[in-house]
Short mmCIF file of C-alpha atoms and ligand atoms in Angstrom, two decimals:
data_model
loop_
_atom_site.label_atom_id
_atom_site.label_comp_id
_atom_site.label_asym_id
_atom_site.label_seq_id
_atom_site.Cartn_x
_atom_site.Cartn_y
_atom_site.Cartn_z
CA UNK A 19 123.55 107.62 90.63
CA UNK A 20 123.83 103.33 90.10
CA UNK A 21 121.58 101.35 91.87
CA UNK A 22 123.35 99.59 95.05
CA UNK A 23 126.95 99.51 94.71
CA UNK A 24 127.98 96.10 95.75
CA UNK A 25 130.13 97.45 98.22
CA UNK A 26 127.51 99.08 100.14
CA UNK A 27 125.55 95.75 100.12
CA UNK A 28 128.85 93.57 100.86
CA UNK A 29 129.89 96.35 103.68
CA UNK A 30 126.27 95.16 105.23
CA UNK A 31 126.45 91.24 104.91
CA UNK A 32 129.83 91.87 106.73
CA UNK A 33 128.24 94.03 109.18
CA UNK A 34 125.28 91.68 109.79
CA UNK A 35 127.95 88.65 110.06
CA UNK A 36 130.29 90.54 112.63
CA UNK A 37 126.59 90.81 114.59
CA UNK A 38 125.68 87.45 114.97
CA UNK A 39 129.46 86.93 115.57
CA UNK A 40 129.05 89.31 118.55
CA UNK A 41 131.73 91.43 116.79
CA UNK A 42 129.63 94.86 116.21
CA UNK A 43 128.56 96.79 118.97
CA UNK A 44 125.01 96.56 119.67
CA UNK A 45 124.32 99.97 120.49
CA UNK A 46 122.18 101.15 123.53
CA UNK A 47 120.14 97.52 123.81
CA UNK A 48 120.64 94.02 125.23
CA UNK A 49 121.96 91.72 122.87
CA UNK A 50 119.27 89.13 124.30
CA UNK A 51 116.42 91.85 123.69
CA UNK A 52 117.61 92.23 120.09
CA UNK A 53 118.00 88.58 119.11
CA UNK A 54 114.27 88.38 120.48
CA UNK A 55 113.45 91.10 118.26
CA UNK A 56 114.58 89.58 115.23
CA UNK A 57 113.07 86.10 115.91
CA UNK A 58 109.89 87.84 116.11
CA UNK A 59 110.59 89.74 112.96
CA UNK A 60 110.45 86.24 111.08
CA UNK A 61 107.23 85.83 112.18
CA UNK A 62 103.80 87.31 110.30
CA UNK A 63 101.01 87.97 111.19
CA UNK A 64 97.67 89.52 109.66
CA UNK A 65 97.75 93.14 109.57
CA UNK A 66 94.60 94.94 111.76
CA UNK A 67 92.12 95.97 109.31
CA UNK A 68 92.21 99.23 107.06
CA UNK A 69 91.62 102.15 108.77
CA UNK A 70 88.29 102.84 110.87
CA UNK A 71 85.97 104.76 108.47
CA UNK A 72 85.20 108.71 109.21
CA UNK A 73 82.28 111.01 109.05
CA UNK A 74 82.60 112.05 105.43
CA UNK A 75 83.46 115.88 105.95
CA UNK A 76 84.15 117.97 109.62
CA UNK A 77 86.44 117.04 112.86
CA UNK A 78 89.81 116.22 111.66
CA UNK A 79 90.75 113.12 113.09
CA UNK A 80 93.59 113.52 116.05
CA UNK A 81 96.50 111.20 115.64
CA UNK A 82 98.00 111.34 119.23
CA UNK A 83 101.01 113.13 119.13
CA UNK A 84 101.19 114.72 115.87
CA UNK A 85 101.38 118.39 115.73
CA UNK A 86 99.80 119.77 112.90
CA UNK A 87 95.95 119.71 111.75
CA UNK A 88 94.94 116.10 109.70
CA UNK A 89 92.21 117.41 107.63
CA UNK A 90 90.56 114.02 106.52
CA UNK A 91 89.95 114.91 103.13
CA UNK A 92 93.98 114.40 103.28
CA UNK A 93 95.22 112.46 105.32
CA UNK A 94 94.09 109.11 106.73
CA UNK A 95 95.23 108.79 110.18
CA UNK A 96 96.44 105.21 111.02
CA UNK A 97 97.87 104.94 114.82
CA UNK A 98 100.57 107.52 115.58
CA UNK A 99 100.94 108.04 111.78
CA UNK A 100 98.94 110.08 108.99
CA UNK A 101 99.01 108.85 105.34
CA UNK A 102 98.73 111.27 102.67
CA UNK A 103 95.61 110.58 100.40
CA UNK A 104 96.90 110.82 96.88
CA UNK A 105 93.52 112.19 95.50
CA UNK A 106 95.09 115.42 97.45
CA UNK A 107 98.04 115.82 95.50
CA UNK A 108 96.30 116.22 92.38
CA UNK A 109 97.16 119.88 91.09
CA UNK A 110 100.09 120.37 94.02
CA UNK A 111 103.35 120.63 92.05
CA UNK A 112 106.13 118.26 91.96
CA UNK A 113 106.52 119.10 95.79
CA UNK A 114 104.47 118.39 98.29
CA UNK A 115 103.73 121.02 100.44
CA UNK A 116 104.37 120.64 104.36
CA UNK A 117 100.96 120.38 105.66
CA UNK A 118 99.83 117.46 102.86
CA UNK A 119 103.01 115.51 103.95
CA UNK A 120 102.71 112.27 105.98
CA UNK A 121 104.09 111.63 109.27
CA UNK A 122 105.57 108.53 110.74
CA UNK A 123 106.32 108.65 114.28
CA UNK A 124 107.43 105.58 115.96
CA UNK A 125 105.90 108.03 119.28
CA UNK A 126 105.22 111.59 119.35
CA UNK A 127 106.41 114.66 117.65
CA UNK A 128 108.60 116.36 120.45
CA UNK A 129 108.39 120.17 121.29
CA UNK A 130 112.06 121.80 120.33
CA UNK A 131 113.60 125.04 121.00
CA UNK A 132 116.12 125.81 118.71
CA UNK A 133 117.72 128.04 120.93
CA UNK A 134 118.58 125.37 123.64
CA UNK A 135 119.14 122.86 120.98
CA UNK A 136 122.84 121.18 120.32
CA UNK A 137 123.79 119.07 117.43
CA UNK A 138 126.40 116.56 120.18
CA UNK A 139 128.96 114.52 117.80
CA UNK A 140 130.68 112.28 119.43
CA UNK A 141 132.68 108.37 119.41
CA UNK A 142 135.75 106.58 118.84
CA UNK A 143 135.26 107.20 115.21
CA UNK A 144 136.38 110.79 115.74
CA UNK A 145 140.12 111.44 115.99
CA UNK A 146 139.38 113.74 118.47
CA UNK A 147 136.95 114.93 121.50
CA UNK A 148 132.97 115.37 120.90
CA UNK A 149 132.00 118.52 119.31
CA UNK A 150 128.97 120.24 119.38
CA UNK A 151 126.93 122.68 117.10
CA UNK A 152 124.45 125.43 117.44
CA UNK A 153 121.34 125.73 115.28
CA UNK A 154 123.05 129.19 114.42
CA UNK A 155 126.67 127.77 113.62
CA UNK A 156 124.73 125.01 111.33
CA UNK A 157 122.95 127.66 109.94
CA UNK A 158 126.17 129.44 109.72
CA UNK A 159 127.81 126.94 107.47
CA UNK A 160 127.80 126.56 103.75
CA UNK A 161 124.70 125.32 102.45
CA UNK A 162 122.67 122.98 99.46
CA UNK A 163 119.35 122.11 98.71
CA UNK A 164 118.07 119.28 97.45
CA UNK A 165 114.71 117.80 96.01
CA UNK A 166 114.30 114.54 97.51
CA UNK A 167 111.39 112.21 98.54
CA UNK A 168 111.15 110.56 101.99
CA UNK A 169 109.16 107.02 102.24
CA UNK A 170 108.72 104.57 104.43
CA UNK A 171 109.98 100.74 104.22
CA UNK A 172 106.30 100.13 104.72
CA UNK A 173 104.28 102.03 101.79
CA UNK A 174 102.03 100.15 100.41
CA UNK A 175 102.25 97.12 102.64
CA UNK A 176 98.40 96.64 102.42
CA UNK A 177 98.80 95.59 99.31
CA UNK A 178 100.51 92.09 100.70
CA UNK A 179 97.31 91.28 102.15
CA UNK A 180 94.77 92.59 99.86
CA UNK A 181 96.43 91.97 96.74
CA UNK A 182 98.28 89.06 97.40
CA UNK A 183 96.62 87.36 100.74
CA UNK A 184 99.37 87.42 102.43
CA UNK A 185 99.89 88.47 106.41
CA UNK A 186 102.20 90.90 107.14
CA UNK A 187 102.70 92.90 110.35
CA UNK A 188 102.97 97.21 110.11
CA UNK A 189 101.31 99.70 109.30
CA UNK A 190 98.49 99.16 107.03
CA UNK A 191 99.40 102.24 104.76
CA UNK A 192 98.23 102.09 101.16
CA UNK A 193 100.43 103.96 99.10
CA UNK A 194 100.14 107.36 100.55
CA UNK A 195 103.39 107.16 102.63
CA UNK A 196 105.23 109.21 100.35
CA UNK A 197 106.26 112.81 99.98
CA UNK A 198 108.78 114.88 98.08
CA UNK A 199 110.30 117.99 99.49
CA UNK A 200 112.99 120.35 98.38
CA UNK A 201 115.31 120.04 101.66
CA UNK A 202 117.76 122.98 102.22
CA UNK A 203 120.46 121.89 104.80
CA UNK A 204 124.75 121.24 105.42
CA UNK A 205 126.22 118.43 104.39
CA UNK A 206 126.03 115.38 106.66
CA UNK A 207 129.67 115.19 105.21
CA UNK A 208 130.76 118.73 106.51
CA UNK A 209 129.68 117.99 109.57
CA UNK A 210 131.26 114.84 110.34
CA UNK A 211 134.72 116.93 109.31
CA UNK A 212 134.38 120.08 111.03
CA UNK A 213 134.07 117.47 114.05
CA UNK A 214 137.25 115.16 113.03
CA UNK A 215 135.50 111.73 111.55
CA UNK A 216 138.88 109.62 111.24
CA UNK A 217 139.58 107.58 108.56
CA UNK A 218 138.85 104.08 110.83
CA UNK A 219 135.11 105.32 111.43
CA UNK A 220 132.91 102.46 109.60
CA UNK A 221 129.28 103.68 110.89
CA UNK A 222 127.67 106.67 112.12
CA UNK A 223 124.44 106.58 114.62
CA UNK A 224 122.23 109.59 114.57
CA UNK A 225 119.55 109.81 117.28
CA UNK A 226 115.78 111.23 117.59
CA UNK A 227 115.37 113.29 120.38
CA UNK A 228 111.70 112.00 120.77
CA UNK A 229 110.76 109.78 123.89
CA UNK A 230 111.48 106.08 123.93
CA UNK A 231 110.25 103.32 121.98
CA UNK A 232 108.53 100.43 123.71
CA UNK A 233 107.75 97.55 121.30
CA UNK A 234 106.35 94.30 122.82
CA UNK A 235 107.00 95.18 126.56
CA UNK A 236 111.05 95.67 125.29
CA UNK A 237 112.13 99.29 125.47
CA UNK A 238 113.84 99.58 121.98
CA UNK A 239 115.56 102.97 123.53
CA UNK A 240 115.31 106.22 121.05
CA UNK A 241 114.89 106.06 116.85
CA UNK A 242 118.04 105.72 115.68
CA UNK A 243 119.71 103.65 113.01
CA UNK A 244 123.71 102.85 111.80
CA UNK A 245 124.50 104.19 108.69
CA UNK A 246 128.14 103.55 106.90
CA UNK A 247 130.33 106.05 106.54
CA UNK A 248 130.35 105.91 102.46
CA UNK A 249 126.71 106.98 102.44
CA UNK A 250 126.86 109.23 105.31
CA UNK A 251 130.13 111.47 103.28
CA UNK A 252 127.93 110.85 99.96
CA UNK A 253 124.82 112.85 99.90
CA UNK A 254 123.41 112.95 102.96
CA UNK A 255 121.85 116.07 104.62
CA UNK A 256 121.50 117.78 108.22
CA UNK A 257 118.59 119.40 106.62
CA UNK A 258 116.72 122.98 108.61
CA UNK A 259 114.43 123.68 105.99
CA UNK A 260 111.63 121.98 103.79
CA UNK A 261 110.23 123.81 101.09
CA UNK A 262 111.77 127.33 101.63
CA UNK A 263 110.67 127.32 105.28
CA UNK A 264 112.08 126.22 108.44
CA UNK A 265 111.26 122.49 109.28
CA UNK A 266 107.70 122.30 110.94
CA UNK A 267 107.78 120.41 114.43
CA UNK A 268 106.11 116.80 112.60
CA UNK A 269 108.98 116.51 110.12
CA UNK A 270 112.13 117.18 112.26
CA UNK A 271 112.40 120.83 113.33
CA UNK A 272 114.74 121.94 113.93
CA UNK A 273 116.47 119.40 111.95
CA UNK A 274 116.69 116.41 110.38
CA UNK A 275 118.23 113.58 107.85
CA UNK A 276 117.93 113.78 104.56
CA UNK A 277 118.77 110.41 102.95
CA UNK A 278 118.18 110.42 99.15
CA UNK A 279 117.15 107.72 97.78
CA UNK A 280 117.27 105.26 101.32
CA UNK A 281 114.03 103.83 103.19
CA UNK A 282 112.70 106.73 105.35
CA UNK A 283 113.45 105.61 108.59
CA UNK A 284 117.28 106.15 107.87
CA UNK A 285 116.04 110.27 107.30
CA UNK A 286 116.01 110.54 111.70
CA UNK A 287 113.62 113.20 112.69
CA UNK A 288 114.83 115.86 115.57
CA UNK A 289 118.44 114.61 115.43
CA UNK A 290 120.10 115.40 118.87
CA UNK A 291 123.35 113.48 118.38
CA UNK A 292 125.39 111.12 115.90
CA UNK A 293 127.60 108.75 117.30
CA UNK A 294 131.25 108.23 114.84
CA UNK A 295 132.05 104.55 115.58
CA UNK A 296 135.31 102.54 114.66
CA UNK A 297 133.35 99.40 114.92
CA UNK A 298 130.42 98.16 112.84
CA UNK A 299 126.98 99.53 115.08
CA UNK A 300 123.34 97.87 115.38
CA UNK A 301 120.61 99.10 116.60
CA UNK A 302 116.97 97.68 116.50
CA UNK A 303 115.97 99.51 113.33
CA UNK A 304 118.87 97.80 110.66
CA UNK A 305 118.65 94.28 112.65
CA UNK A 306 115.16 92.88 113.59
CA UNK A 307 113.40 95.69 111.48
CA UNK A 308 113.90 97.47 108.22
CA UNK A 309 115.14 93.62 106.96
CA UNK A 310 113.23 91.17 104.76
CA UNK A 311 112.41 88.33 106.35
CA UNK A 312 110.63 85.28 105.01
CA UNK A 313 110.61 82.04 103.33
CA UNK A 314 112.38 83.83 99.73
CA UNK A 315 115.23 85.27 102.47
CA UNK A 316 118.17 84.11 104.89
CA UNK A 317 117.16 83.09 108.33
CA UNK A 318 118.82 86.01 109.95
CA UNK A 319 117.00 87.90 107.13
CA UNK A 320 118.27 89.87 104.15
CA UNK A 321 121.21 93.05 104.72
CA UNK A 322 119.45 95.99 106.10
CA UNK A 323 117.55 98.00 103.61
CA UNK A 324 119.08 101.01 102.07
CA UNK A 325 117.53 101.82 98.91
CA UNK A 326 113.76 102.61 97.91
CA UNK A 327 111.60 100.55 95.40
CA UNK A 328 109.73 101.33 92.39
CA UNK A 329 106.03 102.48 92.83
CA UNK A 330 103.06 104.19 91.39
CA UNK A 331 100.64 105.80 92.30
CA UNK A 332 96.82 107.65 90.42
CA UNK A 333 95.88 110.76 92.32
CA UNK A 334 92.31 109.33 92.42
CA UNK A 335 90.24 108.33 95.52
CA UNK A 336 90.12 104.51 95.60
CA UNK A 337 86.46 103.66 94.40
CA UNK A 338 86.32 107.06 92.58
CA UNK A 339 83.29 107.08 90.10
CA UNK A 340 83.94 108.57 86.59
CA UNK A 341 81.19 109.54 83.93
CA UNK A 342 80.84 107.58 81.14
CA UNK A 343 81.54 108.78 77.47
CA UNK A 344 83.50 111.50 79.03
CA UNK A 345 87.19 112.39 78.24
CA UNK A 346 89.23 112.23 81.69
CA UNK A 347 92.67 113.17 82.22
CA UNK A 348 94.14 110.36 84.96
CA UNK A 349 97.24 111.71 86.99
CA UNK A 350 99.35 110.28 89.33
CA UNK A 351 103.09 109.95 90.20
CA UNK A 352 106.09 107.02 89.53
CA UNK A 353 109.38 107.13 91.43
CA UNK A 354 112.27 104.43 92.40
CA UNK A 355 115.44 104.63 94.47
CA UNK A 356 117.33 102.63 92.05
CA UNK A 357 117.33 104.80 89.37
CA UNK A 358 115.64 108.00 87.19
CA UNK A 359 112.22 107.11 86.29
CA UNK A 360 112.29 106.09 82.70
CA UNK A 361 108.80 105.08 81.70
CA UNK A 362 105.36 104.88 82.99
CA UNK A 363 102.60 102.76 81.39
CA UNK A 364 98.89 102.51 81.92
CA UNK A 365 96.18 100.30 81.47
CA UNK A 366 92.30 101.27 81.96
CA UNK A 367 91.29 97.94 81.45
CA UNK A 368 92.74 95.54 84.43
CA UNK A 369 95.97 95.12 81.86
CA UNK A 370 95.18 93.76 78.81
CA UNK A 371 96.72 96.70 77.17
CA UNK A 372 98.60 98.97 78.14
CA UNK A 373 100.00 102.61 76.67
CA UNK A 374 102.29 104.94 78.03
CA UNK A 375 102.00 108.13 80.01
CA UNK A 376 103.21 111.66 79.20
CA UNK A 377 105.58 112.38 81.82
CA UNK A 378 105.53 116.00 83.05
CA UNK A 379 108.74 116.40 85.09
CA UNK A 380 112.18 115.66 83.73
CA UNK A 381 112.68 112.26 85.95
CA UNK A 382 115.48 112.68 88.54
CA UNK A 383 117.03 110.69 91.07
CA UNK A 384 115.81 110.49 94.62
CA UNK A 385 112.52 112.47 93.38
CA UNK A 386 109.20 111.22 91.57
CA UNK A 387 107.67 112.01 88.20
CA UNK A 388 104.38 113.58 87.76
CA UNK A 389 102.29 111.43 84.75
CA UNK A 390 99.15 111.67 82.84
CA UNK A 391 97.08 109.94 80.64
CA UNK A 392 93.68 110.62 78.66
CA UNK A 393 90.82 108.01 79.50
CA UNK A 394 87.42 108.33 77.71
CA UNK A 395 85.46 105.24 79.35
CA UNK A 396 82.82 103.95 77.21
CA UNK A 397 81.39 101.19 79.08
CA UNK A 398 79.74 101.73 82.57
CA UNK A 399 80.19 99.51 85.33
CA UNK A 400 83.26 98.49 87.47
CA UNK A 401 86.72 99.12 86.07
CA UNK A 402 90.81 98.21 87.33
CA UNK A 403 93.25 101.17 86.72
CA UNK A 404 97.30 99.99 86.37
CA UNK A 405 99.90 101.83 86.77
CA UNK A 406 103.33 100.36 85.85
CA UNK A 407 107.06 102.47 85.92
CA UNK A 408 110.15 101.26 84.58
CA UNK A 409 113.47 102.73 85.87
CA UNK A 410 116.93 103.54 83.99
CA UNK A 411 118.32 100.49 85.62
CA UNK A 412 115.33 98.48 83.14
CA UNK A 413 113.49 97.09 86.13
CA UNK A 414 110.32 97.15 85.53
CA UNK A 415 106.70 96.73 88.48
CA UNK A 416 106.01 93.07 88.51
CA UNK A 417 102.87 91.91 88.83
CA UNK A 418 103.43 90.00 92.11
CA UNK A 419 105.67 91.86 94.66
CA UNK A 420 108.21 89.03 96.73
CA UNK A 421 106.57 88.96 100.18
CA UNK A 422 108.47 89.85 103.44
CA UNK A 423 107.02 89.07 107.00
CA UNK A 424 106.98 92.95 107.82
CA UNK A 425 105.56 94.06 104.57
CA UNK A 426 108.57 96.29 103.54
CA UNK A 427 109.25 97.54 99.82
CA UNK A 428 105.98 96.41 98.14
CA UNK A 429 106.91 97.05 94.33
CA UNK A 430 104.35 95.52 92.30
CA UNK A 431 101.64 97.50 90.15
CA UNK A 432 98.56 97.72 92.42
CA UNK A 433 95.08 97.78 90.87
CA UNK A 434 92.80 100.67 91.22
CA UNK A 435 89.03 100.15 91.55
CA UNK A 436 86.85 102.72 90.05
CA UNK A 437 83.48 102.70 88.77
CA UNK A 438 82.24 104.01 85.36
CA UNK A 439 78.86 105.87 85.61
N1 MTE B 524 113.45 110.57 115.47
C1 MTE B 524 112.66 109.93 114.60
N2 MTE B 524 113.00 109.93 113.29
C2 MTE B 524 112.24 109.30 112.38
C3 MTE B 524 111.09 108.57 112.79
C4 MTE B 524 110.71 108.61 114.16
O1 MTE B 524 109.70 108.06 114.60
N3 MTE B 524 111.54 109.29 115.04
N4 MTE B 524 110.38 107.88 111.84
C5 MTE B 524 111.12 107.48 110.65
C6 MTE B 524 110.33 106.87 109.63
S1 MTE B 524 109.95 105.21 109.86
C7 MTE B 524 109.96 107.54 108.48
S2 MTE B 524 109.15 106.75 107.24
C8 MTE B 524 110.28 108.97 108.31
C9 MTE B 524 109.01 109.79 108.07
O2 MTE B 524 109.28 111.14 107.91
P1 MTE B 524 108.10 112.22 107.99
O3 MTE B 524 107.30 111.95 109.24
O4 MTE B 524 108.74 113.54 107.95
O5 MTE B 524 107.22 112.00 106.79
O6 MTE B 524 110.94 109.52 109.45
C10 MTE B 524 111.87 108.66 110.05
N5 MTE B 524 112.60 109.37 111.07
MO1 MO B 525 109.10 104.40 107.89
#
């Protein structure tokens, strides 16, 4: 795969411009409520301080509304969302198994019976009338797998404001907002066939089926965001399974999008319907959020995001302590939406030099790469770990990542405390 064809990027300038235009259809909210969404996406402000700290070992920490149990050895619990602590990943295998994966709810998980469920496909996009689909017919259809990694727009985002000093509003996730899953599904593409997508659909709207989201006293109406029709026949997946089993409740069940390589929120949890539309479609989440906004961007902001950054990440507690005179073997993980992983550096010194990593998976796109180094520390006393991937497009982690009011797609090489004793 390239990185962003242009004409995915020109189809969403276009898109944006038909918006402000009044051309596209804002779907399911005011026009008024959205334009006061995106004037307050220009606008940041500090994020609320890391998360609150925990009795070291014990009561898992409840996250209101998520499902399944958040021991705190692996997950940090911030709001309605958990973040995966990398230190727990260390010695799972390239995938990460369901109950170490994070969860970002925008509400609650919602309570699904498969039985009673309906896939509903409907819109003037279609040449014909709505159709619908059972969890059994979807199951009935032809099916792929996929290894892919879901991540939010938001990993990292911390590292704005404690890296860079710069206020940002979100989630304060560090960079544990990350998982890769081998997805077994039907094609997105299949679908939207079997239920007549004609050839003038531009964008198709799939929908959560969890409650309402009220942001700022404006009810932003349920998760969904547009997504154009060239991504949505490309490689996109109604997925029912993650990891060989069927979806647990937190991470779509009984199904969900995959989107390889795109920001997470396009990969809609509990998907209850897709709108086909003839017309260019907005909704909250590709207008006043999941855009860059700031003084390095457009007024109206950048085009929505599709693709993923580059990251990386040591599967090390922040603050770890390591013995002196000892040989250690550092792990962690690189991955980008542009491209393959090519190369992963690292530095045990704060970056004066740097050497490169044996990589232990062959890199692919849409997934990460597991890395290690050897470390034998001879001086005790504080110490910065870097990590730094380059992708097969040749972009490399800068040192500074661009900012953006809402924190989104933090890509520069974060430093890792430890301490030498
Ligand atoms: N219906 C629905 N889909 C959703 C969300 C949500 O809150 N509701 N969150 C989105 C966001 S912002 C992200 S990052 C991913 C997270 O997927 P996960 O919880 O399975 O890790 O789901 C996306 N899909
Ligand atoms: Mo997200």
């Amino acid at each position: 795969m390239s990185p962003v064809p242009p004409s995915e990027a020109a189809y969403d300038e276009l898109r944006l411009r038909q918006w402000s235009r009044g051309v596209a259809r804002s779907a399911g909210i005011e026009r008024r409520d959205l334009l006061r969404l995106v004037a307050a996406a220009s606008v940041a402000v500090p994020l609320a301080g890391a998360a609150p700290a925990r009795a070291a070992a014990g009561v898992p920490d409840p996250a209101p509304g998520i499902v399944k149990p958040l021991p705190p050895e692996v997950f940090t619990v911030r709001g309605t969302n958990a973040e995966t602590n990398f230190a727990a990943l260390r010695g799972t295998g390239l995938l990460t198994p369901a109950d170490r994966f994070f969860v970002r709810n925008h509400t609650a998980t919602p309570r699904i019976d498969a039985a009673g469920w309906r896939l509903r496909v409907w819109g003037d996009g279609l040449t014909g009338p709505a159709a619908e689909f059972t969890y059994d017919e979807l199951r009935g259809l032809p099916s792929v797998s996929r290894t892919s990694f879901v991540e939010c727009a938001g990993n990292a985002r911390s590292y704005y404001t404690t890296q860079q000093n710069q206020a940002v509003t979100g989630t304060a996730w560090t960079l544990g907002a990350i998982g890769t899953a081998r997805w077994r599904g039907v094609r997105l593409a299949d679908v939207l066939r079997r239920a007549g997508i004609g050839r003038h659909a531009v964008d198709i709207l799939p929908r959560g089926l969890d409650d309402e989201v009220i942001s700022d006293g404006i009810n932003l109406g349920r998760v969904r965001r547009p997504l154009p029709v060239a991504k949505a026949l490309d490689d996109v997946l109604l997925a029912y399974e993650m990891n060989g089993a069927p979806l647990p409740p937190d991470h779509g069940y009984p199904v969900r999008l995959v989107v390889p390589s795109w920001i997470g929120v396009a990969n809609i949890k509990w998907v209850g319907d897709i709108e086909v539309s003839g017309r260019p479609l907005v909704s909250p989440w590709n207008t006043g959020l999941y855009r860059l906004f700031g003084p390095a961007y457009p007024a109206g902001g950048s085009a929505p995001l599709t693709r993923q950054t580059l990251k990386s990440a040591f599967e090390l507690a922040p603050g770890a302590t390591l013995r002196a005179r000892r040989r250690h073997v550092l792990t962690g993980r690189s991955w980008s939406g542009g491209a393959p992983v090519r190369t992963v550096e690292v530095s045990t010194d704060g970056g004066a030099r740097w050497r490169r990593a044996r990589l232990r998976d062959v890199p692919r796109d849409g997934s990460w790469v597991r890395w290690s180094a050897d470390w034998l520390p001879r001086d005790r006393g504080p110490a910065v770990l870097l990590a730094r991937a380059t992708d097969r497009t040749g972009r490399t982690q800068p040192e500074v990542a661009v900012p953006n009011t809402q924190g989104y797609l933090f890509d520069a090489v974060v430093r890792h405390e430890v301490r030498v004793v």
